[in-house]
Each structure stands twice: as C-alpha cells, then as structure tokens.
mmCIF file of C-alpha atoms in Angstrom:
data_model
loop_
_atom_site.group_PDB
_atom_site.id
_atom_site.type_symbol
_atom_site.label_atom_id
_atom_site.label_comp_id
_atom_site.label_asym_id
_atom_site.label_seq_id
_atom_site.Cartn_x
_atom_site.Cartn_y
_atom_site.Cartn_z
ATOM 1 C CA UNK V 1 -11.609 -58.664 -8.271
ATOM 2 C CA UNK V 2 -9.810 -55.825 -6.517
ATOM 3 C CA UNK V 3 -6.464 -56.849 -5.056
ATOM 4 C CA UNK V 4 -5.564 -55.488 -1.631
ATOM 5 C CA UNK V 5 -2.250 -54.148 -0.394
ATOM 6 C CA UNK V 6 -0.719 -55.004 2.980
ATOM 7 C CA UNK V 7 -3.496 -55.155 5.657
ATOM 8 C CA UNK V 8 -3.278 -52.559 8.388
ATOM 9 C CA UNK V 9 -4.734 -53.468 11.801
ATOM 10 C CA UNK V 10 -7.787 -51.538 12.970
ATOM 11 C CA UNK V 11 -6.374 -51.649 16.481
ATOM 12 C CA UNK V 12 -3.484 -49.465 15.369
ATOM 13 C CA UNK V 13 -5.841 -46.573 14.612
ATOM 14 C CA UNK V 14 -4.554 -46.480 11.034
ATOM 15 C CA UNK V 15 -6.491 -47.008 7.825
ATOM 16 C CA UNK V 16 -7.588 -50.531 6.989
ATOM 17 C CA UNK V 17 -8.013 -52.343 3.717
ATOM 18 C CA UNK V 18 -11.362 -52.906 2.088
ATOM 19 C CA UNK V 19 -11.314 -56.545 3.205
ATOM 20 C CA UNK V 20 -10.796 -55.731 6.881
ATOM 21 C CA UNK V 21 -13.298 -52.880 6.708
ATOM 22 C CA UNK V 22 -15.841 -55.280 5.207
ATOM 23 C CA UNK V 23 -15.441 -57.448 8.319
ATOM 24 C CA UNK V 24 -15.781 -54.401 10.607
ATOM 25 C CA UNK V 25 -18.893 -53.043 8.879
ATOM 26 C CA UNK V 26 -20.575 -56.392 8.083
ATOM 27 C CA UNK V 27 -20.751 -55.351 4.423
ATOM 28 C CA UNK V 28 -19.247 -57.214 1.509
ATOM 29 C CA UNK V 29 -16.355 -55.749 -0.428
ATOM 30 C CA UNK V 30 -18.644 -55.746 -3.474
ATOM 31 C CA UNK V 31 -21.212 -53.626 -1.608
ATOM 32 C CA UNK V 32 -18.512 -51.219 -0.415
ATOM 33 C CA UNK V 33 -17.280 -50.719 -3.964
ATOM 34 C CA UNK V 34 -20.858 -50.114 -5.112
ATOM 35 C CA UNK V 35 -21.487 -47.559 -2.341
ATOM 36 C CA UNK V 36 -18.245 -45.818 -3.258
ATOM 37 C CA UNK V 37 -19.365 -45.537 -6.891
ATOM 38 C CA UNK V 38 -22.710 -44.081 -5.765
ATOM 39 C CA UNK V 39 -21.083 -41.621 -3.386
ATOM 40 C CA UNK V 40 -22.750 -43.128 -0.314
ATOM 41 C CA UNK V 41 -19.567 -44.264 1.405
ATOM 42 C CA UNK V 42 -16.275 -42.933 0.092
ATOM 43 C CA UNK V 43 -12.990 -44.575 1.188
ATOM 44 C CA UNK V 44 -10.739 -42.445 3.375
ATOM 45 C CA UNK V 45 -7.944 -42.992 0.863
ATOM 46 C CA UNK V 46 -7.557 -44.436 -2.626
ATOM 47 C CA UNK V 47 -4.018 -45.306 -3.594
ATOM 48 C CA UNK V 48 -3.273 -43.242 -6.732
ATOM 49 C CA UNK V 49 -0.964 -45.917 -8.114
ATOM 50 C CA UNK V 50 -2.774 -49.202 -7.618
ATOM 51 C CA UNK V 51 -6.311 -47.981 -6.826
ATOM 52 C CA UNK V 52 -6.561 -49.849 -3.516
ATOM 53 C CA UNK V 53 -9.265 -48.517 -1.214
ATOM 54 C CA UNK V 54 -8.490 -47.832 2.456
ATOM 55 C CA UNK V 55 -11.011 -46.932 5.145
ATOM 56 C CA UNK V 56 -10.903 -45.299 8.545
ATOM 57 C CA UNK V 57 -12.322 -47.698 11.167
ATOM 58 C CA UNK V 58 -14.421 -44.776 12.424
ATOM 59 C CA UNK V 59 -16.402 -45.054 9.176
ATOM 60 C CA UNK V 60 -17.809 -48.417 10.258
ATOM 61 C CA UNK V 61 -20.803 -46.862 12.053
ATOM 62 C CA UNK V 62 -21.809 -44.931 8.936
ATOM 63 C CA UNK V 63 -21.375 -48.058 6.839
ATOM 64 C CA UNK V 64 -23.632 -50.035 9.179
ATOM 65 C CA UNK V 65 -26.253 -47.253 8.914
ATOM 66 C CA UNK V 66 -26.223 -47.617 5.126
ATOM 67 C CA UNK V 67 -26.655 -51.384 5.507
ATOM 68 C CA UNK V 68 -29.539 -51.008 7.964
ATOM 69 C CA UNK V 69 -31.318 -48.500 5.739
ATOM 70 C CA UNK V 70 -31.007 -50.886 2.815
ATOM 71 C CA UNK V 71 -32.537 -53.631 4.974
ATOM 72 C CA UNK V 72 -35.687 -51.546 5.531
ATOM 73 C CA UNK V 73 -35.921 -50.996 1.790
ATOM 74 C CA UNK V 74 -34.915 -47.333 1.591
ATOM 75 C CA UNK V 75 -33.872 -46.333 -1.960
ATOM 76 C CA UNK V 76 -30.193 -45.527 -2.432
ATOM 77 C CA UNK V 77 -30.813 -41.902 -3.443
ATOM 78 C CA UNK V 78 -32.710 -41.290 -0.206
ATOM 79 C CA UNK V 79 -30.022 -43.062 1.829
ATOM 80 C CA UNK V 80 -27.567 -40.562 0.386
ATOM 81 C CA UNK V 81 -29.597 -37.714 1.884
ATOM 82 C CA UNK V 82 -29.951 -39.433 5.257
ATOM 83 C CA UNK V 83 -26.268 -40.233 5.776
ATOM 84 C CA UNK V 84 -25.361 -36.618 5.002
ATOM 85 C CA UNK V 85 -27.511 -35.380 7.918
ATOM 86 C CA UNK V 86 -26.759 -35.021 11.600
ATOM 87 C CA UNK V 87 -28.320 -37.614 13.899
ATOM 88 C CA UNK V 88 -31.470 -35.649 14.800
ATOM 89 C CA UNK V 89 -32.523 -34.665 11.270
ATOM 90 C CA UNK V 90 -31.564 -38.149 10.052
ATOM 91 C CA UNK V 91 -33.967 -39.681 12.592
ATOM 92 C CA UNK V 92 -36.765 -37.381 11.374
ATOM 93 C CA UNK V 93 -36.080 -38.378 7.759
ATOM 94 C CA UNK V 94 -36.128 -42.100 8.602
ATOM 95 C CA UNK V 95 -39.365 -41.709 10.556
ATOM 96 C CA UNK V 96 -40.985 -39.899 7.621
ATOM 97 C CA UNK V 97 -39.839 -42.618 5.209
ATOM 98 C CA UNK V 98 -41.138 -45.439 7.372
ATOM 99 C CA UNK V 99 -44.433 -43.664 8.016
ATOM 100 C CA UNK V 100 -44.943 -43.497 4.270
ATOM 101 C CA UNK V 101 -44.133 -47.212 3.926
ATOM 102 C CA UNK V 102 -46.658 -48.072 6.638
ATOM 103 C CA UNK V 103 -49.334 -45.843 5.096
ATOM 104 C CA UNK V 104 -48.822 -47.482 1.709
ATOM 105 C CA UNK V 105 -48.882 -50.932 3.305
ATOM 106 C CA UNK V 106 -52.114 -50.090 5.131
ATOM 107 C CA UNK V 107 -53.702 -48.915 1.876
ATOM 108 C CA UNK V 108 -52.653 -52.120 0.103
ATOM 109 C CA UNK V 109 -53.902 -54.195 3.044
ATOM 110 C CA UNK V 110 -57.289 -52.471 2.909
ATOM 111 C CA UNK V 111 -57.536 -53.050 -0.835
ATOM 112 C CA UNK V 112 -56.543 -56.701 -0.392
ATOM 113 C CA UNK V 113 -59.218 -57.212 2.273
ATOM 114 C CA UNK V 114 -61.791 -55.532 0.052
ATOM 115 C CA UNK V 115 -60.882 -57.856 -2.822
ATOM 116 C CA UNK V 116 -61.114 -60.896 -0.537
ATOM 117 C CA UNK V 117 -64.573 -59.828 0.651
ATOM 118 C CA UNK V 118 -65.734 -58.926 -2.852
ATOM 119 C CA UNK V 119 -64.559 -62.178 -4.442
ATOM 120 C CA UNK V 120 -65.939 -64.223 -1.554
ATOM 121 C CA UNK V 121 -69.347 -62.568 -1.955
ATOM 122 C CA UNK V 122 -69.191 -63.023 -5.728
ATOM 123 C CA UNK V 123 -68.384 -66.698 -5.237
ATOM 124 C CA UNK V 124 -71.367 -67.157 -2.934
ATOM 125 C CA UNK V 125 -73.635 -65.428 -5.455
ATOM 126 C CA UNK V 126 -72.389 -67.586 -8.320
ATOM 127 C CA UNK V 127 -72.855 -70.756 -6.249
ATOM 128 C CA UNK V 128 -76.521 -69.855 -5.706
ATOM 129 C CA UNK V 129 -77.173 -68.977 -9.358
ATOM 130 C CA UNK V 130 -79.007 -71.672 -11.382
ATOM 131 C CA UNK V 131 -77.096 -73.045 -14.348
ATOM 132 C CA UNK V 132 -79.705 -71.713 -16.786
ATOM 133 C CA UNK V 133 -79.913 -68.227 -15.217
ATOM 134 C CA UNK V 134 -79.692 -65.425 -17.748
ATOM 135 C CA UNK V 135 -77.026 -62.752 -17.400
ATOM 136 C CA UNK V 136 -78.965 -59.496 -17.360
ATOM 137 C CA UNK V 137 -75.875 -57.270 -17.069
ATOM 138 C CA UNK V 138 -77.355 -55.534 -14.047
ATOM 139 C CA UNK V 139 -75.029 -54.682 -11.154
ATOM 140 C CA UNK V 140 -77.792 -55.149 -8.560
ATOM 141 C CA UNK V 141 -80.954 -57.090 -7.955
ATOM 142 C CA UNK V 142 -84.168 -56.330 -9.796
ATOM 143 C CA UNK V 143 -85.766 -55.013 -6.628
ATOM 144 C CA UNK V 144 -82.857 -52.780 -5.593
ATOM 145 C CA UNK V 145 -83.812 -49.314 -4.374
ATOM 146 C CA UNK V 146 -82.442 -46.468 -6.520
ATOM 147 C CA UNK V 147 -80.336 -44.046 -4.480
ATOM 148 C CA UNK V 148 -79.083 -40.519 -5.145
ATOM 149 C CA UNK V 149 -76.899 -37.905 -3.469
ATOM 150 C CA UNK V 150 -78.149 -34.525 -2.261
ATOM 151 C CA UNK V 151 -75.162 -32.336 -1.495
ATOM 152 C CA UNK V 152 -73.646 -28.899 -0.885
ATOM 153 C CA UNK V 153 -70.135 -27.449 -0.618
ATOM 154 C CA UNK V 154 -68.404 -24.203 0.278
ATOM 155 C CA UNK V 155 -65.009 -22.719 1.032
ATOM 156 C CA UNK V 156 -64.173 -19.954 3.478
ATOM 157 C CA UNK V 157 -60.995 -17.883 3.628
ATOM 158 C CA UNK V 158 -60.999 -17.911 7.425
ATOM 159 C CA UNK V 159 -59.960 -15.114 9.754
ATOM 160 C CA UNK V 160 -56.161 -15.083 9.374
ATOM 161 C CA UNK V 161 -55.269 -15.933 5.769
ATOM 162 C CA UNK V 162 -55.274 -13.286 3.039
ATOM 163 C CA UNK V 163 -55.839 -15.748 0.179
ATOM 164 C CA UNK V 164 -57.982 -18.838 -0.235
ATOM 165 C CA UNK V 165 -56.151 -21.911 -1.557
ATOM 166 C CA UNK V 166 -58.891 -24.419 -0.711
ATOM 167 C CA UNK V 167 -61.421 -25.698 -3.226
ATOM 168 C CA UNK V 168 -64.663 -27.651 -2.864
ATOM 169 C CA UNK V 169 -67.289 -29.076 -5.199
ATOM 170 C CA UNK V 170 -70.663 -30.773 -4.779
ATOM 171 C CA UNK V 171 -72.637 -32.313 -7.621
ATOM 172 C CA UNK V 172 -74.861 -35.334 -8.208
ATOM 173 C CA UNK V 173 -71.842 -37.447 -9.237
ATOM 174 C CA UNK V 174 -68.925 -35.814 -7.428
ATOM 175 C CA UNK V 175 -68.156 -34.516 -3.937
ATOM 176 C CA UNK V 176 -64.643 -33.166 -3.407
ATOM 177 C CA UNK V 177 -62.410 -30.953 -1.272
ATOM 178 C CA UNK V 178 -58.793 -29.966 -1.870
ATOM 179 C CA UNK V 179 -56.367 -27.977 0.286
ATOM 180 C CA UNK V 180 -53.682 -26.254 -1.772
ATOM 181 C CA UNK V 181 -50.267 -25.207 -0.516
ATOM 182 C CA UNK V 182 -47.238 -23.349 -1.806
ATOM 183 C CA UNK V 183 -47.034 -20.630 -4.440
ATOM 184 C CA UNK V 184 -49.436 -22.433 -6.784
ATOM 185 C CA UNK V 185 -51.717 -23.875 -4.103
ATOM 186 C CA UNK V 186 -54.916 -22.262 -5.356
ATOM 187 C CA UNK V 187 -54.260 -23.412 -8.904
ATOM 188 C CA UNK V 188 -53.364 -26.931 -7.698
ATOM 189 C CA UNK V 189 -56.528 -27.443 -5.638
ATOM 190 C CA UNK V 190 -58.768 -26.123 -8.421
ATOM 191 C CA UNK V 191 -57.031 -28.275 -11.048
ATOM 192 C CA UNK V 192 -57.295 -31.451 -8.965
ATOM 193 C CA UNK V 193 -61.072 -31.120 -8.606
ATOM 194 C CA UNK V 194 -61.589 -29.948 -12.177
ATOM 195 C CA UNK V 195 -59.822 -33.091 -13.421
ATOM 196 C CA UNK V 196 -62.476 -35.220 -11.698
ATOM 197 C CA UNK V 197 -65.493 -33.416 -13.127
ATOM 198 C CA UNK V 198 -65.421 -34.819 -16.694
ATOM 199 C CA UNK V 199 -65.382 -38.358 -15.328
ATOM 200 C CA UNK V 200 -68.377 -40.316 -16.689
ATOM 201 C CA UNK V 201 -67.279 -43.808 -15.694
ATOM 202 C CA UNK V 202 -70.045 -46.099 -14.533
ATOM 203 C CA UNK V 203 -72.739 -43.496 -15.009
ATOM 204 C CA UNK V 204 -75.244 -46.274 -15.643
ATOM 205 C CA UNK V 205 -73.969 -48.224 -12.644
ATOM 206 C CA UNK V 206 -72.897 -51.110 -14.868
ATOM 207 C CA UNK V 207 -69.165 -51.229 -14.108
ATOM 208 C CA UNK V 208 -67.944 -54.259 -12.188
ATOM 209 C CA UNK V 209 -66.113 -53.633 -8.916
ATOM 210 C CA UNK V 210 -62.755 -54.511 -10.523
ATOM 211 C CA UNK V 211 -63.347 -52.129 -13.444
ATOM 212 C CA UNK V 212 -64.478 -49.431 -11.068
ATOM 213 C CA UNK V 213 -61.280 -49.692 -9.012
ATOM 214 C CA UNK V 214 -59.263 -49.350 -12.228
ATOM 215 C CA UNK V 215 -61.332 -46.312 -13.196
ATOM 216 C CA UNK V 216 -60.669 -44.748 -9.793
ATOM 217 C CA UNK V 217 -56.919 -45.267 -10.267
ATOM 218 C CA UNK V 218 -57.117 -43.590 -13.690
ATOM 219 C CA UNK V 219 -59.113 -40.707 -12.219
ATOM 220 C CA UNK V 220 -56.562 -40.187 -9.436
ATOM 221 C CA UNK V 221 -53.713 -40.253 -11.972
ATOM 222 C CA UNK V 222 -55.526 -37.651 -14.094
ATOM 223 C CA UNK V 223 -55.799 -35.361 -11.069
ATOM 224 C CA UNK V 224 -52.070 -35.772 -10.364
ATOM 225 C CA UNK V 225 -51.205 -34.808 -13.956
ATOM 226 C CA UNK V 226 -53.546 -31.820 -13.800
ATOM 227 C CA UNK V 227 -51.808 -30.551 -10.658
ATOM 228 C CA UNK V 228 -48.361 -30.896 -12.221
ATOM 229 C CA UNK V 229 -49.516 -28.922 -15.276
ATOM 230 C CA UNK V 230 -51.190 -26.253 -13.130
ATOM 231 C CA UNK V 231 -48.128 -25.485 -10.999
ATOM 232 C CA UNK V 232 -45.514 -25.874 -13.740
ATOM 233 C CA UNK V 233 -45.284 -22.058 -14.319
ATOM 234 C CA UNK V 234 -44.429 -21.457 -10.626
ATOM 235 C CA UNK V 235 -40.899 -20.489 -9.646
ATOM 236 C CA UNK V 236 -40.769 -23.581 -7.389
ATOM 237 C CA UNK V 237 -43.303 -26.105 -8.739
ATOM 238 C CA UNK V 238 -41.959 -28.832 -6.452
ATOM 239 C CA UNK V 239 -43.086 -26.788 -3.451
ATOM 240 C CA UNK V 240 -46.679 -26.422 -4.638
ATOM 241 C CA UNK V 241 -49.470 -28.955 -4.513
ATOM 242 C CA UNK V 242 -52.705 -30.001 -2.885
ATOM 243 C CA UNK V 243 -54.481 -32.608 -0.849
ATOM 244 C CA UNK V 244 -57.525 -34.248 -2.410
ATOM 245 C CA UNK V 245 -60.434 -36.145 -0.897
ATOM 246 C CA UNK V 246 -63.243 -36.976 -3.294
ATOM 247 C CA UNK V 247 -66.241 -39.275 -3.616
ATOM 248 C CA UNK V 248 -67.479 -40.317 -7.048
ATOM 249 C CA UNK V 249 -70.998 -41.713 -7.311
ATOM 250 C CA UNK V 250 -72.005 -44.085 -10.119
ATOM 251 C CA UNK V 251 -75.615 -44.408 -9.089
ATOM 252 C CA UNK V 252 -75.001 -47.799 -7.490
ATOM 253 C CA UNK V 253 -71.505 -47.587 -6.014
ATOM 254 C CA UNK V 254 -69.419 -44.942 -4.233
ATOM 255 C CA UNK V 255 -65.708 -44.602 -5.003
ATOM 256 C CA UNK V 256 -63.324 -42.758 -2.678
ATOM 257 C CA UNK V 257 -60.094 -41.056 -3.771
ATOM 258 C CA UNK V 258 -57.890 -39.712 -0.971
ATOM 259 C CA UNK V 259 -54.410 -38.253 -0.556
ATOM 260 C CA UNK V 260 -53.086 -35.885 2.113
ATOM 261 C CA UNK V 261 -54.707 -34.786 5.367
ATOM 262 C CA UNK V 262 -58.103 -33.596 4.221
ATOM 263 C CA UNK V 263 -60.700 -35.994 5.591
ATOM 264 C CA UNK V 264 -63.909 -37.884 4.888
ATOM 265 C CA UNK V 265 -66.412 -38.789 7.603
ATOM 266 C CA UNK V 266 -69.514 -40.974 7.551
ATOM 267 C CA UNK V 267 -72.542 -40.363 9.764
ATOM 268 C CA UNK V 268 -74.473 -43.607 10.122
ATOM 269 C CA UNK V 269 -76.798 -44.651 12.924
ATOM 270 C CA UNK V 270 -76.072 -41.456 14.828
ATOM 271 C CA UNK V 271 -72.309 -42.165 14.974
ATOM 272 C CA UNK V 272 -69.676 -40.173 13.075
ATOM 273 C CA UNK V 273 -66.810 -42.276 11.710
ATOM 274 C CA UNK V 274 -63.643 -41.021 10.032
ATOM 275 C CA UNK V 275 -63.172 -43.167 6.897
ATOM 276 C CA UNK V 276 -59.861 -41.764 5.634
ATOM 277 C CA UNK V 277 -56.346 -41.996 7.068
ATOM 278 C CA UNK V 278 -54.205 -38.851 7.157
ATOM 279 C CA UNK V 279 -50.993 -39.055 5.136
ATOM 280 C CA UNK V 280 -49.098 -36.909 7.647
ATOM 281 C CA UNK V 281 -46.120 -37.204 9.965
ATOM 282 C CA UNK V 282 -48.285 -36.551 13.029
ATOM 283 C CA UNK V 283 -50.666 -39.365 12.043
ATOM 284 C CA UNK V 284 -47.695 -41.705 11.610
ATOM 285 C CA UNK V 285 -46.565 -40.841 15.144
ATOM 286 C CA UNK V 286 -50.045 -41.689 16.434
ATOM 287 C CA UNK V 287 -49.911 -44.969 14.527
ATOM 288 C CA UNK V 288 -46.579 -46.013 16.044
ATOM 289 C CA UNK V 289 -47.516 -44.880 19.555
ATOM 290 C CA UNK V 290 -45.159 -41.901 19.725
ATOM 291 C CA UNK V 291 -48.105 -39.545 20.213
ATOM 292 C CA UNK V 292 -51.559 -40.017 21.665
ATOM 293 C CA UNK V 293 -54.482 -38.508 19.736
ATOM 294 C CA UNK V 294 -54.812 -35.927 22.527
ATOM 295 C CA UNK V 295 -51.131 -34.960 22.278
ATOM 296 C CA UNK V 296 -51.370 -34.800 18.496
ATOM 297 C CA UNK V 297 -54.111 -32.164 18.735
ATOM 298 C CA UNK V 298 -51.607 -29.739 20.279
ATOM 299 C CA UNK V 299 -48.466 -30.939 18.494
ATOM 300 C CA UNK V 300 -46.329 -27.850 17.818
ATOM 301 C CA UNK V 301 -44.654 -29.152 14.664
ATOM 302 C CA UNK V 302 -45.656 -28.143 11.128
ATOM 303 C CA UNK V 303 -48.314 -30.144 9.275
ATOM 304 C CA UNK V 304 -45.817 -32.247 7.331
ATOM 305 C CA UNK V 305 -47.540 -34.280 4.615
ATOM 306 C CA UNK V 306 -46.147 -37.662 3.642
ATOM 307 C CA UNK V 307 -48.257 -37.844 0.462
ATOM 308 C CA UNK V 308 -49.929 -35.154 -1.642
ATOM 309 C CA UNK V 309 -50.447 -34.181 -5.272
ATOM 310 C CA UNK V 310 -47.410 -32.040 -6.089
ATOM 311 C CA UNK V 311 -45.668 -30.428 -9.013
ATOM 312 C CA UNK V 312 -42.628 -32.637 -8.717
ATOM 313 C CA UNK V 313 -41.990 -35.051 -11.595
ATOM 314 C CA UNK V 314 -41.066 -38.257 -9.764
ATOM 315 C CA UNK V 315 -39.399 -41.477 -10.914
ATOM 316 C CA UNK V 316 -41.930 -44.164 -11.812
ATOM 317 C CA UNK V 317 -41.371 -46.240 -8.657
ATOM 318 C CA UNK V 318 -41.776 -43.206 -6.398
ATOM 319 C CA UNK V 319 -44.837 -41.977 -8.300
ATOM 320 C CA UNK V 320 -46.572 -45.340 -7.804
ATOM 321 C CA UNK V 321 -45.728 -45.321 -4.077
ATOM 322 C CA UNK V 322 -47.186 -41.816 -3.731
ATOM 323 C CA UNK V 323 -50.476 -42.569 -5.459
ATOM 324 C CA UNK V 324 -53.754 -41.614 -3.865
ATOM 325 C CA UNK V 325 -55.682 -44.227 -1.901
ATOM 326 C CA UNK V 326 -58.702 -45.557 -3.798
ATOM 327 C CA UNK V 327 -61.476 -47.780 -2.473
ATOM 328 C CA UNK V 328 -65.164 -48.559 -2.788
ATOM 329 C CA UNK V 329 -67.705 -47.810 -0.067
ATOM 330 C CA UNK V 330 -70.926 -49.542 0.887
ATOM 331 C CA UNK V 331 -73.796 -47.052 0.617
ATOM 332 C CA UNK V 332 -77.047 -47.056 2.597
ATOM 333 C CA UNK V 333 -80.015 -44.734 2.386
ATOM 334 C CA UNK V 334 -79.764 -42.265 5.254
ATOM 335 C CA UNK V 335 -75.963 -42.029 5.197
ATOM 336 C CA UNK V 336 -74.489 -38.545 5.496
ATOM 337 C CA UNK V 337 -70.924 -37.886 4.339
ATOM 338 C CA UNK V 338 -68.671 -34.978 5.307
ATOM 339 C CA UNK V 339 -65.502 -34.082 3.413
ATOM 340 C CA UNK V 340 -63.333 -31.291 4.802
ATOM 341 C CA UNK V 341 -59.872 -29.731 4.784
ATOM 342 C CA UNK V 342 -57.817 -29.521 7.973
ATOM 343 C CA UNK V 343 -58.887 -25.896 8.332
ATOM 344 C CA UNK V 344 -62.005 -27.437 9.867
ATOM 345 C CA UNK V 345 -60.912 -30.765 11.367
ATOM 346 C CA UNK V 346 -57.762 -29.357 13.018
ATOM 347 C CA UNK V 347 -59.530 -26.545 14.899
ATOM 348 C CA UNK V 348 -63.014 -27.868 15.712
ATOM 349 C CA UNK V 349 -63.469 -30.473 18.440
ATOM 350 C CA UNK V 350 -64.747 -33.850 17.240
ATOM 351 C CA UNK V 351 -67.823 -33.589 19.483
ATOM 352 C CA UNK V 352 -68.753 -30.197 18.023
ATOM 353 C CA UNK V 353 -68.196 -31.499 14.504
ATOM 354 C CA UNK V 354 -70.497 -34.450 15.151
ATOM 355 C CA UNK V 355 -73.167 -32.248 16.751
ATOM 356 C CA UNK V 356 -73.476 -30.069 13.652
ATOM 357 C CA UNK V 357 -73.372 -32.987 11.195
ATOM 358 C CA UNK V 358 -76.108 -34.760 13.177
ATOM 359 C CA UNK V 359 -78.365 -31.740 13.761
ATOM 360 C CA UNK V 360 -78.277 -29.967 10.382
ATOM 361 C CA UNK V 361 -81.516 -30.391 8.451
ATOM 362 C CA UNK V 362 -79.803 -30.561 5.057
ATOM 363 C CA UNK V 363 -76.324 -30.355 3.484
ATOM 364 C CA UNK V 364 -76.604 -26.598 2.822
ATOM 365 C CA UNK V 365 -77.225 -25.881 6.494
ATOM 366 C CA UNK V 366 -74.451 -28.283 7.506
ATOM 367 C CA UNK V 367 -71.698 -26.632 5.458
ATOM 368 C CA UNK V 368 -72.717 -23.128 6.587
ATOM 369 C CA UNK V 369 -72.675 -24.106 10.246
ATOM 370 C CA UNK V 370 -69.370 -25.967 9.923
ATOM 371 C CA UNK V 371 -67.645 -22.964 8.348
ATOM 372 C CA UNK V 372 -69.035 -20.780 11.133
ATOM 373 C CA UNK V 373 -67.632 -23.196 13.729
ATOM 374 C CA UNK V 374 -64.157 -22.872 12.217
ATOM 375 C CA UNK V 375 -64.372 -19.084 12.376
ATOM 376 C CA UNK V 376 -65.526 -19.218 15.994
ATOM 377 C CA UNK V 377 -62.447 -21.347 16.742
ATOM 378 C CA UNK V 378 -60.189 -18.590 15.384
ATOM 379 C CA UNK V 379 -60.293 -19.406 11.678
ATOM 380 C CA UNK V 380 -56.494 -19.784 11.350
ATOM 381 C CA UNK V 381 -56.704 -21.496 7.965
ATOM 382 C CA UNK V 382 -58.859 -21.701 4.868
ATOM 383 C CA UNK V 383 -61.787 -24.086 5.167
ATOM 384 C CA UNK V 384 -63.288 -26.366 2.532
ATOM 385 C CA UNK V 385 -66.193 -28.648 3.335
ATOM 386 C CA UNK V 386 -68.772 -30.655 1.435
ATOM 387 C CA UNK V 387 -71.704 -32.642 2.784
ATOM 388 C CA UNK V 388 -73.830 -35.245 0.990
ATOM 389 C CA UNK V 389 -76.930 -37.143 2.012
ATOM 390 C CA UNK V 390 -77.699 -40.502 0.436
ATOM 391 C CA UNK V 391 -81.441 -40.569 -0.268
ATOM 392 C CA UNK V 392 -83.939 -42.792 -2.041
ATOM 393 C CA UNK V 393 -84.258 -41.388 -5.553
ATOM 394 C CA UNK V 394 -87.610 -39.809 -6.296
#
C-alpha cells in the first residue's frame, strides 16, 4: 500500500495527496493508481525520492469524468481518447459511443424477443403432437405452399460522383446491396456481397431456426473477413469499408443480415415498412429525441456510421460488438422487398419511394424507376437497389 507524505489542504490551492484527492474525486486510491498506470489521469507531481503522488484539486473534474465514463461501461482505451478532447468533441464522442450501445442493445432485444416467440410456438406445437407422431424432418407442414423469390438489382453512378462504389445482387437465394466508402470502397462492397454468394446453408429448407441464426452469424463474419482482405492493400485500410444489407432465402425461411445505413423495406398489404435500423449517428439522435425525423432529413452533418464492415482489425470484444444484425423474417406470398443504399433513401421522399414500389409491375421495372427517381432528385450519390417478390413456386 502506498504511503502518503504530509497532507496538504485543498483549500490552500496547493497540491493534495492521493488520499485527499480520492475524497475529492470520489475515486479510490487504488483506482487512481490504476488510471495513472494507464495514462488516463496522471498526478500533477510524483515525488522523485519516495514516489508519493500529488494531485492538483483542479484535476477532480477530469477524474470524475473518468469515473462516470466507466459507469456507463466505456472501455478504458476509449476513455483515454475522450478525456484528451475539448468539451464539444468529447460530447460528440460520448454520444457516438452510447448510440452504438443502444443499437447493440436493441439488436439483442429483438433477437431475444424472436427467441421467446419461436420457443413459445415450438412449445405449443410439441404440446399438440401425439406421443406416437413420427418425426419427418420437415420444417413445415405437409400442405405448406412452396414459395420462391423473383428479383432484380442494379446500381447507378448517379449524377455527381465519378466512380461507383455501390454493389447490388439479385438471385434466387440472395438479395443484397452494399455501399462502399473510402479508398477501397468499391472493392469492399463487391467483396462483402461475393462472400455471401457461395452460401448453401439450408438450401433444402431443413435447418432449424436456431441453426439458421448460427449460419447467418457465420455468413456475416465471412463477409467481414472478406472486406478486411479486400481493403488490406489500401494505404489506409482502416478508412475503407462498406455497409451491407442482404436477404438469404432457404426456400422456407428468410434470413436478414444488416450493418450500416443501407436499408430494407417490406411492402405488405399496400403499406411500406422499413425493417432495418440505421447504424448511424443521425439515427441515434432520432432515437434519443435530439432530432425529429423531419429535422434529420436536412441534418447538415456528415453521414457518420456507428457500425460498418471495415478494414480495421479490432480486438475481439470490439469485433463482437460491431457485428452485423441478423434475424429471421416471416414470409408471405405477395410480399415485396426493397433493399437500397442511402443514395436512394436519403434523396427520395418516402411517399415517392412507396408509390414506385407499389405501382411497378415487376422487380425489373421497380429498380429502373427507383434509380431514375434518385437521378431526378439530383443524384448526389451512387445508388444500389434490389427488389424481390415472394411468389408461389410454379
């Protein structure tokens, strides 16, 4: 235990011992020593002879900030960046951190509710099943209608940009859009979608819901690795990456993989619903009431992403926190899905978007008309969009 020299009163304006500073800052002496070792809170003076630590009472506010940030769960390395900033930038950094926490909590909550519903339904099914019923291995009832996806996708460079970093894909098992950014943005978006194409999980529709969720996690992780490999040759790989919104169809279930601010919409019963949540700072400000949706549409700040697939090699805990959202979707014949980058959703009014998605005769017409809408709105960004209709299989 560190011995202290003669205490010096804080009221005198002089330096105080670690014990008195602990009382001022509401931190333990053990915590102060730990923060000193980590470089988060250095003493004003360390006696070169006996090693006693002395603090300026003015440091108490910074010490309390460290304590408060620890209470909200912020990692120590990030706290180090925050306490080195001025008040304004520090507030922005804290907001971004907490928005990410809330987004991750919302994703876990949604998964938990899905599992509750799934297990409750499974329990009801098992309770109705006769003791001598045979296990056929089928994921649906014998009279279930076979469904399929009819889809189309395209990308458009837009009016302003000189290069296209968006990517889109439409196939019978995969619908995907990706919006690349940074030096290696085009490579990142292409790699993310390409990593999903070889996926053959559940092709016969036989995977259980639990296995399918695990397969979605593995698929999302494969896309993240593919992006890191694709942007590794860039001068600044950490600054390159992509969003990814994808739907994977097993023939009986639809899995959704989502990260970033590209979006997925569902048209059902004449209503268009957004079924993804943007991982962006602006969305977090809408969530906490700082911005209304109307104000967000004209927010002058940059499109700061809280989660994306990037070239940065992250510590394990951070990598898990930044994983893509994965979930399963109920599918009905007649559903129409739209996936798009923010080059479309950020410039086209929701009513105009819905009008085209409702009126288009087929997915090919829908994607052509949507890209044209973005150009009519000024085409400030690349556009990627993909549309799929769920139909009764012929």
